[in-house]
mmCIF file of C-alpha atoms in Angstrom:
data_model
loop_
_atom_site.group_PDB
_atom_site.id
_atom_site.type_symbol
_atom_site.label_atom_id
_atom_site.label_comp_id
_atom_site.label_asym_id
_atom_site.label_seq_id
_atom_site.Cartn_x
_atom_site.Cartn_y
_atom_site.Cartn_z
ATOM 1 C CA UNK A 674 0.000 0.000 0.000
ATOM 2 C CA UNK A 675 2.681 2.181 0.749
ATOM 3 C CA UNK A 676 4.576 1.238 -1.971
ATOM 4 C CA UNK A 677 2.035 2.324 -4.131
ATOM 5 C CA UNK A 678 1.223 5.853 -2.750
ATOM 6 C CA UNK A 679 4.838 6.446 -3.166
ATOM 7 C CA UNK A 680 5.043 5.594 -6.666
ATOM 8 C CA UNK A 681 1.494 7.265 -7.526
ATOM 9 C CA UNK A 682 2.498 10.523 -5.195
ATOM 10 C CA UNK A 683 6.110 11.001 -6.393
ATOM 11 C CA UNK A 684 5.930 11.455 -10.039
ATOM 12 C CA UNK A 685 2.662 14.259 -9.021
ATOM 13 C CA UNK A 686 5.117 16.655 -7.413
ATOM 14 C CA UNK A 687 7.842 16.161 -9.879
ATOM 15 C CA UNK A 688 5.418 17.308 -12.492
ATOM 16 C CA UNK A 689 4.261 20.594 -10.071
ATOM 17 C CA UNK A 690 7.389 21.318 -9.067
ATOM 18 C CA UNK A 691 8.692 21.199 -13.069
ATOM 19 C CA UNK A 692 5.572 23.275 -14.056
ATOM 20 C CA UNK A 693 6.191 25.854 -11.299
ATOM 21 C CA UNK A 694 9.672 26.609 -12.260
ATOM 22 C CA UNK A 695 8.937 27.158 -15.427
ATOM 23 C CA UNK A 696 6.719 30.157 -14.602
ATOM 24 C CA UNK A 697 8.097 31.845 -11.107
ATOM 25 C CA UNK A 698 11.552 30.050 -11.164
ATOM 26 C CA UNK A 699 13.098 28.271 -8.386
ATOM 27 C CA UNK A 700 11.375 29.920 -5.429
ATOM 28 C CA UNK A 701 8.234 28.736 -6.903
ATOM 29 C CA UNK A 702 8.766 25.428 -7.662
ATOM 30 C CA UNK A 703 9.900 25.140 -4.275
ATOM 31 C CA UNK A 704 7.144 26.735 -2.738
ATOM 32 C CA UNK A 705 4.773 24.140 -4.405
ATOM 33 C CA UNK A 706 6.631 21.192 -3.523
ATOM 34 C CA UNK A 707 6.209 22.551 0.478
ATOM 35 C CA UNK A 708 2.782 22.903 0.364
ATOM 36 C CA UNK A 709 1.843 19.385 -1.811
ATOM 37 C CA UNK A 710 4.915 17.311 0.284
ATOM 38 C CA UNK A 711 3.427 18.489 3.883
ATOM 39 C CA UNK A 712 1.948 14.883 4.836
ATOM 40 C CA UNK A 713 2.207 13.532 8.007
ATOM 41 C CA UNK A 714 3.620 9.921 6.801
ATOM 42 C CA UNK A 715 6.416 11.832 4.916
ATOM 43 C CA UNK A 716 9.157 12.511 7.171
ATOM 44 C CA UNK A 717 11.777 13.977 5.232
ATOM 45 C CA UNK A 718 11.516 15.765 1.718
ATOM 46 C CA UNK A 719 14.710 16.677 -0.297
ATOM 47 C CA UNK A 720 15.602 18.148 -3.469
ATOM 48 C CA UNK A 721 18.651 17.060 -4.936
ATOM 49 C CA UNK A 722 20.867 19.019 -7.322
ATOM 50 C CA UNK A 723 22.747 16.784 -9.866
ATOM 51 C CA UNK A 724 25.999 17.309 -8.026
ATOM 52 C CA UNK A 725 24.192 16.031 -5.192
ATOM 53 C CA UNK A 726 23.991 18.872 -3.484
ATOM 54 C CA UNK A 727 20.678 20.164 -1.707
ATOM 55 C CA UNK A 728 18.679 22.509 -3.064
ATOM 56 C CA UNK A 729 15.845 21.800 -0.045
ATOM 57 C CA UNK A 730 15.688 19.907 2.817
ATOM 58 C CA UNK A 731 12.604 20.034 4.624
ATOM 59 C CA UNK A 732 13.603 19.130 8.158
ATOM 60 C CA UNK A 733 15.358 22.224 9.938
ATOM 61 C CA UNK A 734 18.021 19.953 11.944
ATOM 62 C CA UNK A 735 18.575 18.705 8.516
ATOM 63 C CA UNK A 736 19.606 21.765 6.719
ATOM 64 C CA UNK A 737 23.113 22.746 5.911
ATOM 65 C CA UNK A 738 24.228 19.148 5.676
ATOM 66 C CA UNK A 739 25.813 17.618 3.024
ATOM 67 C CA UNK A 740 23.628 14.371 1.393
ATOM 68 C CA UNK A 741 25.512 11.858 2.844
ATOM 69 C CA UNK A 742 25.571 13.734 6.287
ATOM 70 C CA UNK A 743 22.325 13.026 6.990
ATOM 71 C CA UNK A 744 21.056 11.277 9.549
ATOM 72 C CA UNK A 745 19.060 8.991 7.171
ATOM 73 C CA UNK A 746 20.336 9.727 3.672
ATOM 74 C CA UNK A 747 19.231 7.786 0.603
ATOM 75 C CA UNK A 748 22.054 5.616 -0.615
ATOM 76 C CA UNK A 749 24.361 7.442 -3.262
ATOM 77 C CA UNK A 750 23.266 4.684 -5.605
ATOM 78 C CA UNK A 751 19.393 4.740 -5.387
ATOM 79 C CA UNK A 752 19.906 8.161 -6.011
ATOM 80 C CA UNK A 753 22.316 8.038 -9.461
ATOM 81 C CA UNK A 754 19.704 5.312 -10.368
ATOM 82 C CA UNK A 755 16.332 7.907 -10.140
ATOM 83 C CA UNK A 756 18.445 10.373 -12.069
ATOM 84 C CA UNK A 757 18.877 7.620 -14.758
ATOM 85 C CA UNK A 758 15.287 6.777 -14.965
ATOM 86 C CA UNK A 759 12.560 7.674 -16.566
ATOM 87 C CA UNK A 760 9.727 7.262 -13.824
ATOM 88 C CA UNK A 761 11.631 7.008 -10.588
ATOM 89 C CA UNK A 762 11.994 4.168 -8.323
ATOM 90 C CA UNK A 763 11.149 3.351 -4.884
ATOM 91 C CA UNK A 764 13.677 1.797 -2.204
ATOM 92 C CA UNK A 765 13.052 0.620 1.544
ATOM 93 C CA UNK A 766 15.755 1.003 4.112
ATOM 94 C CA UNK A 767 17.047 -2.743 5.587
ATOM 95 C CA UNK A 768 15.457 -2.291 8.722
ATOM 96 C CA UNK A 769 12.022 -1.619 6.803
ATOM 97 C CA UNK A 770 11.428 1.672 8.916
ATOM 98 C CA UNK A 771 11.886 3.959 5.874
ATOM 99 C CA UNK A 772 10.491 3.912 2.832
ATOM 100 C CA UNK A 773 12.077 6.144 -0.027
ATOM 101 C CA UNK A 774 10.619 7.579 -3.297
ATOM 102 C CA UNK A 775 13.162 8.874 -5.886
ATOM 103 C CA UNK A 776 11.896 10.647 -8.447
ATOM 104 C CA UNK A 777 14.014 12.390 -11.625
ATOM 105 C CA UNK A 778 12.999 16.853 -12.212
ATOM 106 C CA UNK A 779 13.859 16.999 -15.857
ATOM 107 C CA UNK A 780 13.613 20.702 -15.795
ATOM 108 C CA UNK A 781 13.930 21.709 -19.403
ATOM 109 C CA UNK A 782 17.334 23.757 -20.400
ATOM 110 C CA UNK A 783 19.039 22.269 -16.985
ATOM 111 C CA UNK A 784 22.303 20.445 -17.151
ATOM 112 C CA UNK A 785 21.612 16.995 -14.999
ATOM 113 C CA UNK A 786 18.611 16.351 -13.527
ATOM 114 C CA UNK A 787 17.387 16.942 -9.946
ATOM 115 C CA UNK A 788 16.177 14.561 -8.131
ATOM 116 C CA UNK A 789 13.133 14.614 -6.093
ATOM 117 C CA UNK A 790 13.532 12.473 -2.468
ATOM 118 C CA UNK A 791 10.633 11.827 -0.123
ATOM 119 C CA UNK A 792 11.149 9.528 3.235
ATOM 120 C CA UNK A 793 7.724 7.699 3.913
ATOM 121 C CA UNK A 794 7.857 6.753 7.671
ATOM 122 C CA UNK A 795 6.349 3.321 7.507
ATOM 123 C CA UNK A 796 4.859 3.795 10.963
ATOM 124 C CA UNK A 797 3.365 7.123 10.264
ATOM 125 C CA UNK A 798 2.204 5.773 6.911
ATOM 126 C CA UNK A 799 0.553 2.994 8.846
ATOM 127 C CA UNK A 800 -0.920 5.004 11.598
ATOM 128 C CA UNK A 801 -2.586 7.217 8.643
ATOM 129 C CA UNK A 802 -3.627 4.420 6.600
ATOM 130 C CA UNK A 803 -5.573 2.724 9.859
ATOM 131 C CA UNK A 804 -6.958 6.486 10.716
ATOM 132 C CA UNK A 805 -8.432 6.683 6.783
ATOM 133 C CA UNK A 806 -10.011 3.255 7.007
ATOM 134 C CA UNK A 807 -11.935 4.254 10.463
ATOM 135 C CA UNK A 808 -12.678 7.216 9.326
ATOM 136 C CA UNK A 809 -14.227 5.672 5.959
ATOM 137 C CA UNK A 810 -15.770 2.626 7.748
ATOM 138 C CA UNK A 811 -17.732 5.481 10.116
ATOM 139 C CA UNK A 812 -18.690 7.041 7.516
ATOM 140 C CA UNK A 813 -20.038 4.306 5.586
ATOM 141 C CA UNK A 814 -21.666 2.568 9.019
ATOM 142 C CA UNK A 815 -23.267 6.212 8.998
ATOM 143 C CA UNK A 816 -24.474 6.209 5.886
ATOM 144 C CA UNK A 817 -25.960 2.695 6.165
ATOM 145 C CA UNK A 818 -27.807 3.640 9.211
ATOM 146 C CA UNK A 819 -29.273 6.934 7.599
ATOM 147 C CA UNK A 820 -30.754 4.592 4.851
ATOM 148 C CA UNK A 821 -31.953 2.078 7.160
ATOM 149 C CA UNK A 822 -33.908 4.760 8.908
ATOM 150 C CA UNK A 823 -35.486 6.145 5.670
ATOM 151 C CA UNK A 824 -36.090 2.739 4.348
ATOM 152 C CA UNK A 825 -37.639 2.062 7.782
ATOM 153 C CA UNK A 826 -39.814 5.249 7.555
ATOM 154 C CA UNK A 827 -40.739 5.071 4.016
ATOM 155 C CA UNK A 828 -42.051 1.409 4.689
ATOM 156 C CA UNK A 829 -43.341 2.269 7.999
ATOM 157 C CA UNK A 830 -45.690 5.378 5.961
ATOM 158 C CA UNK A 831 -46.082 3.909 2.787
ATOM 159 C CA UNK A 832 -46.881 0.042 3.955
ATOM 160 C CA UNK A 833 -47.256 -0.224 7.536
ATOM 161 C CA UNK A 834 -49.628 2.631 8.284
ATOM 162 C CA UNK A 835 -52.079 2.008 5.368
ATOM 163 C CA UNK A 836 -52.309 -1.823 6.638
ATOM 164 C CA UNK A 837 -53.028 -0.496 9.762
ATOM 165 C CA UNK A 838 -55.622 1.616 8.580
ATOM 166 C CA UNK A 839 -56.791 -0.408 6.272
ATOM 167 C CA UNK A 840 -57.610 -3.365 8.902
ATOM 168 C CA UNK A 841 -59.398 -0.727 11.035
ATOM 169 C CA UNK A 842 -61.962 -0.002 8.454
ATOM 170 C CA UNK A 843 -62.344 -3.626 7.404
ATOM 171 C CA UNK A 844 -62.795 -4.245 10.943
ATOM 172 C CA UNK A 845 -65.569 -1.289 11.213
ATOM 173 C CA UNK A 846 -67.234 -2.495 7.988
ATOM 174 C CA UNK A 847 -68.258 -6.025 9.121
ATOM 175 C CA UNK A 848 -69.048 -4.867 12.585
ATOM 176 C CA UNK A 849 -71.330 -2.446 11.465
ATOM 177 C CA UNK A 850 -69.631 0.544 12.794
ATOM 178 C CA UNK A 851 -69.756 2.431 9.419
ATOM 179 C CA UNK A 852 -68.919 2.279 6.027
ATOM 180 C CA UNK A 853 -65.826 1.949 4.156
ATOM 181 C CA UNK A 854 -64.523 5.268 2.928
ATOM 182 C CA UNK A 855 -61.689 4.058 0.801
ATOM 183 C CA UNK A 856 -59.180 7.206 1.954
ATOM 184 C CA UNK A 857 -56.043 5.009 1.603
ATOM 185 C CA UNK A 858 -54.882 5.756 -1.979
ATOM 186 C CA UNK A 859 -52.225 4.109 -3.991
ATOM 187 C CA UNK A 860 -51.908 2.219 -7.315
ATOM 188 C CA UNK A 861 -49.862 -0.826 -5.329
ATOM 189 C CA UNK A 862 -51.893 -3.806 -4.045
ATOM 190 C CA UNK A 863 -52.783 -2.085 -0.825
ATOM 191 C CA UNK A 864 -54.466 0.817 -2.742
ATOM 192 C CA UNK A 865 -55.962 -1.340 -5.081
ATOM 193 C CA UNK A 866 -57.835 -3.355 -2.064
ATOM 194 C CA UNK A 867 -59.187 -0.352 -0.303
ATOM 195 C CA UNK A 868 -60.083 0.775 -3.622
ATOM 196 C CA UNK A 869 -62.140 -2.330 -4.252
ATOM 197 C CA UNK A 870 -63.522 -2.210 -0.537
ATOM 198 C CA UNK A 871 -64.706 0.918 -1.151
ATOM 199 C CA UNK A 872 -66.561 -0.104 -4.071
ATOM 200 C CA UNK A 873 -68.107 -2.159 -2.296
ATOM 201 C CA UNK A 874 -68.909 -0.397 0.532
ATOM 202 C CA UNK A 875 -70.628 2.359 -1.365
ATOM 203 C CA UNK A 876 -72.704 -0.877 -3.117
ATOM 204 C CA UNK A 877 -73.872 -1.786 -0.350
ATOM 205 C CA UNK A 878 -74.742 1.084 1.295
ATOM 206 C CA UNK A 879 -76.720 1.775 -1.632
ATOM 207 C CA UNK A 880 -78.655 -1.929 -1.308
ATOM 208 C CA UNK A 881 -79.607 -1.138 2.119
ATOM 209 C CA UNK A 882 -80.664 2.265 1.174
ATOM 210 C CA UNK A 883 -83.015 0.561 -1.410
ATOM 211 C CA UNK A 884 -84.085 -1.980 0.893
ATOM 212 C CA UNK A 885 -84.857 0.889 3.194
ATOM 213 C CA UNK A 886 -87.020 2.385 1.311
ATOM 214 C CA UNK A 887 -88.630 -0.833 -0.280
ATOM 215 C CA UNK A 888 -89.429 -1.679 3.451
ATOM 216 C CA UNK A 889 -91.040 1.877 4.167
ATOM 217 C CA UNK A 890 -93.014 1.262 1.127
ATOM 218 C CA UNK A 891 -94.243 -1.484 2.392
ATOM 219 C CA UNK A 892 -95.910 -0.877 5.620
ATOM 220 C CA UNK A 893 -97.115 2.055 4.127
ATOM 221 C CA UNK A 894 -99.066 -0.153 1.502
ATOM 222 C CA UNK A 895 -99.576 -2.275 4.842
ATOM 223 C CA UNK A 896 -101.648 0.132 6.882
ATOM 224 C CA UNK A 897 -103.542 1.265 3.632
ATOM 225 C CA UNK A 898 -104.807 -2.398 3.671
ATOM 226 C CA UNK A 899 -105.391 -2.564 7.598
ATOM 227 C CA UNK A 900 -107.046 1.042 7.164
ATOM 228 C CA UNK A 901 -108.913 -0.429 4.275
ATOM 229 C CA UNK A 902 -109.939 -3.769 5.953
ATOM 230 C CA UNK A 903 -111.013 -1.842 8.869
ATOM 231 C CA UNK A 904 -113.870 0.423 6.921
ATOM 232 C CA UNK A 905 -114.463 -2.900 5.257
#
């Protein structure tokens, strides 16, 4: 993982460093390569002149030195070998504590090539990497719970409650308690049943209205016969 940051970083700040020279010079390719270079995993950034001298060292105890004064220097070798290269090359100290990227600055007109150092501090590098993946495992245990919770809700409005309601007015309807007024719309299956319980709600509301009035007819053409039987 860290071998692969270092190769994808590295050849990114060559290219802003190489573009800001070209405009404001030295100063502000240099000035570029602070701000993109200030990462906590990197320990040490240096610029090296092809008579591998320093034109930048970031650390403050390191400045002044020569390169192979350092207190961690990249070997002499790795070094001649970026400069050689096309795309750099990335080198890990024995002990596995340091991880260096070595990237060629083909600045265009320059005799030699600089050559861009960073020091990875495996460690650091690790302690980032772990702080990334909580951070992006929060996030996505976050996000999982904000769609549970609006999955939960939409279900809860758009499924649950009209069940609910539904059952109520079923259960009002065959105990007589009123008809069914069909309020629960919807083209799903749920709005399609209170639609059809509706229908027939209003049908039969309509039948007993009928027989209402059939029965009212009735013993009205009863007591005309009574009445009639009784003059009789």
């Amino acid at each position: 993982m860290l071998t692969r940051e270092a190769t994808y970083l590295g050849p990114q700040l060559s290219a802003d460093f190489i573009d800001a020279h070209a405009q404001t010079g030295l100063r502000g390719g240099l000035r570029q390569l602070i701000r993109r270079a200030a990462r906590p995993d990197i320990r040490l950034t240096l610029l090296i002149a092809p008579d591998d001298s320093l034109l930048y060292v970031s650390l403050p105890d390191e400045q002044g030195k020569p390169l192979a004064q350092l207190t961690d220097p990249p070997p002499a070798a790795a070094v001649k070998a970026a400069r050689e290269s096309l795309e750099g090359l990335v080198w890990r100290t024995p002990e596995g504590r340091t991880l260096w990227g070595l990237f060629p600055v083909d600045l265009q007109g320059a005799e030699g090539k600089p050559v861009l150092a960073l020091a990875y501090d495996a460690a650091m590098a690790k302690e980032v990497e772990r702080a990334r993946i909580h951070t992006e495992t929060g996030w996505f245990i976050s996000g999982v719970a904000a769609i549970s919770l609006l999955l939960w809700y939409l279900l809860r409005h758009a499924v649950t409650k009209r069940i609910e309601k539904l059952a109520e007015a079923a259960r009002h309807f065959v105990e007589g308690r009123g008809g069914f007024t069909g309020d629960i719309k919807g083209h799903d299956e749920i709005g399609r049943l209170a639609h059809d319980l509706a229908t027939l709600g209003r049908n039969l509301h309509e039948r007993y209205r009928e027989l209402e009035q059939t029965h009212a007819e009735l013993e009205m053409e009863v007591e005309a016969r009574r009445a009639a039987e009784a003059d009789l």
